[in-house]
mmCIF file of C-alpha atoms in Angstrom:
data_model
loop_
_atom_site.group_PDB
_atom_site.id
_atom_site.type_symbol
_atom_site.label_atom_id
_atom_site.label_comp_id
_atom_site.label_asym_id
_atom_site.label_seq_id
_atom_site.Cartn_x
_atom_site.Cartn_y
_atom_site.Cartn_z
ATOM 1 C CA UNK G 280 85.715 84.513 87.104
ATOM 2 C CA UNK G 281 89.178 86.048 88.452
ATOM 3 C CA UNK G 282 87.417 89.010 89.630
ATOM 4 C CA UNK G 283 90.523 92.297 89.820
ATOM 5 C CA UNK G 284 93.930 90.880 89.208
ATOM 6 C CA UNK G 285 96.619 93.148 89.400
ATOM 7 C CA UNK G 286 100.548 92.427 88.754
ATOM 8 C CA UNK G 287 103.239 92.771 89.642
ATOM 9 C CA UNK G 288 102.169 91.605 93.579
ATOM 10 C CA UNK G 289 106.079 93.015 94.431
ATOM 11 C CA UNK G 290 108.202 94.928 93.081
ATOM 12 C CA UNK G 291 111.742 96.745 93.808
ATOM 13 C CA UNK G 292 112.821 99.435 91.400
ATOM 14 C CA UNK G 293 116.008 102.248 91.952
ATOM 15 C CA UNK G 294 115.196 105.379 91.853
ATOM 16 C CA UNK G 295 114.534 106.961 88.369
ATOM 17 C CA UNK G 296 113.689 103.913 86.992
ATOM 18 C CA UNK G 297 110.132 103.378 85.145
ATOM 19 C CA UNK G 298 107.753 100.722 85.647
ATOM 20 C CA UNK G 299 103.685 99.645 84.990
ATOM 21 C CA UNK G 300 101.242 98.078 87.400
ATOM 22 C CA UNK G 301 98.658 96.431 85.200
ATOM 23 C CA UNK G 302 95.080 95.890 86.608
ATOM 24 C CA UNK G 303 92.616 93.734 84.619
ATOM 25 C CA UNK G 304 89.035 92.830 85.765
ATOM 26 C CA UNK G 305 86.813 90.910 84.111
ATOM 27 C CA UNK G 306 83.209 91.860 85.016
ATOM 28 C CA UNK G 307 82.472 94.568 82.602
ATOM 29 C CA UNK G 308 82.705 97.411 85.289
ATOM 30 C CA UNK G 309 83.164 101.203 84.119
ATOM 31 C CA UNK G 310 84.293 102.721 86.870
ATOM 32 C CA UNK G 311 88.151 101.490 87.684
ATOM 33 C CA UNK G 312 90.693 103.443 90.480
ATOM 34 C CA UNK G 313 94.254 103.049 91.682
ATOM 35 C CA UNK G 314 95.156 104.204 95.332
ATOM 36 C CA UNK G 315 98.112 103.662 97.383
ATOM 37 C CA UNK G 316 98.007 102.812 101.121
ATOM 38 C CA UNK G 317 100.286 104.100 103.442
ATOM 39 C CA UNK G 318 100.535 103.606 107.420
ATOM 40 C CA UNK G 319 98.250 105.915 108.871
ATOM 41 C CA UNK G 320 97.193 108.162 105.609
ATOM 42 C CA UNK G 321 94.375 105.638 104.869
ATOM 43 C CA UNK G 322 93.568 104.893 101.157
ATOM 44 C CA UNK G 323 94.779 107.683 98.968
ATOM 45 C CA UNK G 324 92.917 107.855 95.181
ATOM 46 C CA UNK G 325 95.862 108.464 92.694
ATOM 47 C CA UNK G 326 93.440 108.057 89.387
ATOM 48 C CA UNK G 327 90.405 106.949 88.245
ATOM 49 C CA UNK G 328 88.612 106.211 85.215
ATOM 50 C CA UNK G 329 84.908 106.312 84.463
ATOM 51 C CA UNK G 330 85.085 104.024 81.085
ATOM 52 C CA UNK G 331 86.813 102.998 78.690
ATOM 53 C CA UNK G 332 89.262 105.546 76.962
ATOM 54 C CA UNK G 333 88.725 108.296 80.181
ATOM 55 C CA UNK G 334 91.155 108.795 82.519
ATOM 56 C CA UNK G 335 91.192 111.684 85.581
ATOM 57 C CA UNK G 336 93.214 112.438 88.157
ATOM 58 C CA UNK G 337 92.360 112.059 92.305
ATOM 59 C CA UNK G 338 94.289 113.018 95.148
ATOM 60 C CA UNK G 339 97.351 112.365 94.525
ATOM 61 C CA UNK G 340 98.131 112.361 90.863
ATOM 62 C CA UNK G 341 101.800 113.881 90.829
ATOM 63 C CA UNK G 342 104.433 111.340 89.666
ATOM 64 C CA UNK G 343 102.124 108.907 88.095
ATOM 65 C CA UNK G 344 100.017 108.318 84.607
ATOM 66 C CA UNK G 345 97.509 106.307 83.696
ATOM 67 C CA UNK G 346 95.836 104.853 80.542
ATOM 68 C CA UNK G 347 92.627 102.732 79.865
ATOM 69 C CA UNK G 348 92.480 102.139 75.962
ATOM 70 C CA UNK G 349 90.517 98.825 77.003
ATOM 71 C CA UNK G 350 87.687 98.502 79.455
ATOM 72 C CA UNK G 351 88.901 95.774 80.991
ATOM 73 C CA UNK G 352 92.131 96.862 82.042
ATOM 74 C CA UNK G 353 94.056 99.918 83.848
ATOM 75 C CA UNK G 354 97.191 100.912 84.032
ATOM 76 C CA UNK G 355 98.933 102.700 86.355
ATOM 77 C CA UNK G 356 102.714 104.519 84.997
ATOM 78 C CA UNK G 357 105.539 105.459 86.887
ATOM 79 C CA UNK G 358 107.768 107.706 84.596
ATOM 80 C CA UNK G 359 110.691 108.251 87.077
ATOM 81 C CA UNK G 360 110.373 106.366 90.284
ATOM 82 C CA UNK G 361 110.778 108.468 93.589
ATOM 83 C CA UNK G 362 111.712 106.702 97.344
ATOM 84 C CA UNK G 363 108.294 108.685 98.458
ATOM 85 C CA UNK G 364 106.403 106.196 95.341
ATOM 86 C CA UNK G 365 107.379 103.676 98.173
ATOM 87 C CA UNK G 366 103.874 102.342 99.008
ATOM 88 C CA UNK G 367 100.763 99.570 98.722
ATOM 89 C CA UNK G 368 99.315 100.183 95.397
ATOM 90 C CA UNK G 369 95.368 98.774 94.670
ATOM 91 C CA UNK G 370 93.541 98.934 92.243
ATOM 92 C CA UNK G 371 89.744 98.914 92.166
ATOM 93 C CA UNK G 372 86.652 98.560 90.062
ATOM 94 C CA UNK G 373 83.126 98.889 90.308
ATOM 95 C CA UNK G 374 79.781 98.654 87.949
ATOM 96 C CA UNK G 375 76.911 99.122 90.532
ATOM 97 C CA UNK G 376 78.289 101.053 93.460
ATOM 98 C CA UNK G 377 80.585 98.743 95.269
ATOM 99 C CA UNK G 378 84.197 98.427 94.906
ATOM 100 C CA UNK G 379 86.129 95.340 93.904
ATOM 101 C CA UNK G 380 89.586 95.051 94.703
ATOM 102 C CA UNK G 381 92.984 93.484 93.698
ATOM 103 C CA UNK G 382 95.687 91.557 95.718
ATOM 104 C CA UNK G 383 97.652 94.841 96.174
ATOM 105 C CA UNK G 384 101.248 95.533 94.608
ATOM 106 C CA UNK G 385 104.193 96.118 96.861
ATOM 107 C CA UNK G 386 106.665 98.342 95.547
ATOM 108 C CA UNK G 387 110.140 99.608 96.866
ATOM 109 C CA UNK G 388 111.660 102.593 95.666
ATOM 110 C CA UNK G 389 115.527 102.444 96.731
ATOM 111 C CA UNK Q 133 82.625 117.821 108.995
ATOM 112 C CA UNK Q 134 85.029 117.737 105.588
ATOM 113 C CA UNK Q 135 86.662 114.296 106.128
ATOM 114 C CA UNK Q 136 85.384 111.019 107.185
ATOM 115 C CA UNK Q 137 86.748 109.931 110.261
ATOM 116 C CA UNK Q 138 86.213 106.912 112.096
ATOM 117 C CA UNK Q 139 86.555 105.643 116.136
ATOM 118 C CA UNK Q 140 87.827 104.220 117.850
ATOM 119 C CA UNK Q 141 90.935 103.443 115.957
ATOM 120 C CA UNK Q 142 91.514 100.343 117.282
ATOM 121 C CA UNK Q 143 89.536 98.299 119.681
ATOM 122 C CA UNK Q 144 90.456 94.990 121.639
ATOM 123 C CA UNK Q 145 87.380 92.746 122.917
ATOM 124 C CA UNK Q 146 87.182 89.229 123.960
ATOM 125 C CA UNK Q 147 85.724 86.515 122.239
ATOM 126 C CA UNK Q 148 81.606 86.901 122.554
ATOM 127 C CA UNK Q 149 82.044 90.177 123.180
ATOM 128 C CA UNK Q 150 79.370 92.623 120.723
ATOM 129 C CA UNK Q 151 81.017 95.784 119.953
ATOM 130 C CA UNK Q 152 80.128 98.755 117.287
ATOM 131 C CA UNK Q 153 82.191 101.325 115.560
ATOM 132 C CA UNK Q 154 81.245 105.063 114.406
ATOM 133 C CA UNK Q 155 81.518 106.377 111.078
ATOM 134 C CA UNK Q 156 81.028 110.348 110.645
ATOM 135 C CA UNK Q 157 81.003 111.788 106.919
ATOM 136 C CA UNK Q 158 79.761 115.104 105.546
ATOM 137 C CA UNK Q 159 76.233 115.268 104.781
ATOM 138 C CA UNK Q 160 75.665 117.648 102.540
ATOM 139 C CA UNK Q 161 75.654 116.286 99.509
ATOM 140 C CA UNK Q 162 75.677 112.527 100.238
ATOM 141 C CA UNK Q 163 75.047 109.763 97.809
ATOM 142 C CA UNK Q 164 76.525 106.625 99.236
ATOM 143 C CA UNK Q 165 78.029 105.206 102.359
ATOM 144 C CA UNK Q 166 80.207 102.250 102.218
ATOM 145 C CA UNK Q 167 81.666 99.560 104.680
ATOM 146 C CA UNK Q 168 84.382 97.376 103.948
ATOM 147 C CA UNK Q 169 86.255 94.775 106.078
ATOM 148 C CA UNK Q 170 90.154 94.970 105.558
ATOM 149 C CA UNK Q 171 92.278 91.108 106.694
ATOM 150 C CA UNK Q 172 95.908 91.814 107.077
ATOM 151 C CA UNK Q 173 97.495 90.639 103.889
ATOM 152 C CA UNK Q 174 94.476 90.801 101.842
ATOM 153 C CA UNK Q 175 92.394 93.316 99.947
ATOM 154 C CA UNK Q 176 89.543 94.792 101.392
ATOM 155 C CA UNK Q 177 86.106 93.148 100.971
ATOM 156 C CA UNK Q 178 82.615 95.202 100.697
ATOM 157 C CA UNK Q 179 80.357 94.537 103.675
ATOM 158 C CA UNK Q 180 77.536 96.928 102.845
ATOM 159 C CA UNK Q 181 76.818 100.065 100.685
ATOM 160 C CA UNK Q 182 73.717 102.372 102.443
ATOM 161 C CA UNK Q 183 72.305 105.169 100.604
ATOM 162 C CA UNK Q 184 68.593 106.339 102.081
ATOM 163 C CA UNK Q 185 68.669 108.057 105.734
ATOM 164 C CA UNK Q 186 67.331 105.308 108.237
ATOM 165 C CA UNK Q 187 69.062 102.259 106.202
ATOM 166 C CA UNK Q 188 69.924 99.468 108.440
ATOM 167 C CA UNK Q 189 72.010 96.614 106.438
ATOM 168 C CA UNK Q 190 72.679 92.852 108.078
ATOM 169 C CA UNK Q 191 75.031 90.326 106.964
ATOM 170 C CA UNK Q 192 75.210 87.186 109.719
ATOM 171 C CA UNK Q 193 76.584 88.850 112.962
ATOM 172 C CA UNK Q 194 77.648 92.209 111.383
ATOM 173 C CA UNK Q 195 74.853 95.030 111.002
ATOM 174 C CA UNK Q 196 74.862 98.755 110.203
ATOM 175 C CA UNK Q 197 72.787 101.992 110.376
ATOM 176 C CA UNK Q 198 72.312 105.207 108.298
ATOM 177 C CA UNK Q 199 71.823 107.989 109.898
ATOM 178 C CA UNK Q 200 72.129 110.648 106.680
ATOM 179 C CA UNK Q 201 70.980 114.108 108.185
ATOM 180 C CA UNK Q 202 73.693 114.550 110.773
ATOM 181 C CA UNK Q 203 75.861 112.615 109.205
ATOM 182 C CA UNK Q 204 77.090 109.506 110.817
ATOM 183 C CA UNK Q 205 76.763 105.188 110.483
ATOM 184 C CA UNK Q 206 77.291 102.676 112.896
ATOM 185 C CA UNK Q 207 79.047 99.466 112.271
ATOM 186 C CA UNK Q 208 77.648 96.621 115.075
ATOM 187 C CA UNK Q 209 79.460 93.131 115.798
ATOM 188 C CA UNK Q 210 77.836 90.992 117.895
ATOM 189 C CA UNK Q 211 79.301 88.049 119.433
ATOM 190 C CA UNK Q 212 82.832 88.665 118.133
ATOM 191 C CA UNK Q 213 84.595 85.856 117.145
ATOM 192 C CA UNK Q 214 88.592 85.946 116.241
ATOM 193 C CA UNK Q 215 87.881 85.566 112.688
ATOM 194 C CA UNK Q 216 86.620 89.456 113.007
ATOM 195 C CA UNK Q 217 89.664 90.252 113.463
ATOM 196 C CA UNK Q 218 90.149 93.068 111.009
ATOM 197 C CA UNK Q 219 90.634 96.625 109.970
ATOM 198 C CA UNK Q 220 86.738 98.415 108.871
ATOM 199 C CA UNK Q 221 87.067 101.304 106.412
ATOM 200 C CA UNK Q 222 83.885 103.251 105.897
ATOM 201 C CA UNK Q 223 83.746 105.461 102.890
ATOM 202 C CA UNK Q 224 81.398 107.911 101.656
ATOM 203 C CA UNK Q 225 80.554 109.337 98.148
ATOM 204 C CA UNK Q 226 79.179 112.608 97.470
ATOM 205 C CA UNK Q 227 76.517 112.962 95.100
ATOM 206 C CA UNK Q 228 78.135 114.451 91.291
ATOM 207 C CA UNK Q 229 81.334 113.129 92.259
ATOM 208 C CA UNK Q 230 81.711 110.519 89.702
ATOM 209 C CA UNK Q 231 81.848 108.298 92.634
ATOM 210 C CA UNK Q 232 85.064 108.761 94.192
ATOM 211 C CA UNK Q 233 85.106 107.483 97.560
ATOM 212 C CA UNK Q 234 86.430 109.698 100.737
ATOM 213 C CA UNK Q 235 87.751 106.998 103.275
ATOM 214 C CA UNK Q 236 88.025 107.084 106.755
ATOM 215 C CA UNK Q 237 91.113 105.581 108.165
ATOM 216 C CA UNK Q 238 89.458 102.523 109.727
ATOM 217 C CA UNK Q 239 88.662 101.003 113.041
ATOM 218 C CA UNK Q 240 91.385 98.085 113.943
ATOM 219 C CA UNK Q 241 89.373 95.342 115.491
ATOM 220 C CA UNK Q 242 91.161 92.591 117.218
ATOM 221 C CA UNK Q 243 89.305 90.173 119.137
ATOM 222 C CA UNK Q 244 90.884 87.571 121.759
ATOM 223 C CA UNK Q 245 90.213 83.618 121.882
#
């Protein structure tokens, strides 16, 4: 039972290049987030999903998409990476009310 | 109160040392209030999720109360040990909000062999 497993765990990309962060969990939760984490702005929701096929946007949705054509797994787009997409991404799922997350993805934006 | 906000934002205590941290969320509207513990380099973990006003949670040294009509929980450590050593995120979820979490930005706890 892996649990949340997210990859990439680093990544570098140049600006305006594209790239997806893949996050798979395997205990049959609905509910499934991405946030970033940056110093001193706490956990940040980008998007969320509340099942399969649903997707809807949180606090910071600009710059990013998001699709969940299979419960198990979200995934989280950059079209056009930006230097301010420079952050600690995690994702998160949960079936009773709390929250499950992955190892975290580092990604550079140069 | 709009935001959840947490204090201290850091704290230092020594080994043995029992220490708490305050959580303040809106309350109108509440549904859920959530702890986690946060290691450096690692994800954060869920310590307990309160929902009724009064709730008191335990799990080994760490325990936490509910307070729900003037909004506010309080994380308790007693006997710190270095392992402790950690950042604590409280969250809370409003009720209708297809339970997206409003986080605090955490208490830094680092306790001292």
């Amino acid at each position: 039972n892996a649990g949340v497993t997210q990859t990439p765990k680093f990544r570098v990309l140049k600006t305006g290049q594209s790239m997806t962060l893949l996050c798979a969990q395997d205990m049959n939760h609905e509910y499934m987030y991405w946030y970033r984490q940056d110093p001193g702005m706490g956990l940040r929701l980008i998007h969320y999903s509340v099942g399969e096929g649903t997707t809807a946007k949180g606090e910071v949705p600009d710059g990013y998409n998001v699709s969940r054509l299979k419960k198990q797994n979200f995934l989280l787009g950059l079209e056009s990476a930006a230097p301010s997409q420079t952050s600690v991404y995690f994702c998160a799922s949960a079936g009773g009310e709390k929250l499950f997350f992955g190892s975290g993805t580092q990604l550079s934006v140069l | 109160i709009l935001n959840v906000e947490q204090s201290p934002q850091s704290l230092h205590v020594q080994e043995g040392d029992s220490t708490n941290f305050t959580c303040s969320f809106p309350s109108s509207n509440f549904y859920a209030l959530h702890w986690y513990r946060w290691e450096t380099a690692k994800s954060p973990e869920a310590l307990f999720v309160m929902t009724l006003n009064g709730d008191e949670k335990k799990k080994g040294r760490i325990s936490a109360t509910l307070n729900t009509k003037e909004g506010y929980s309080y994380l308790y450590i007693k006997g710190s040990q270095p392992e402790d050593s950690a950042t604590y995120l409280c969250a809370s979820v409003n009720a209708g909000n297809n339970r997206k979490l409003i986080w605090g930005l955490g208490t830094s706890l680092a306790v001292n062999p």
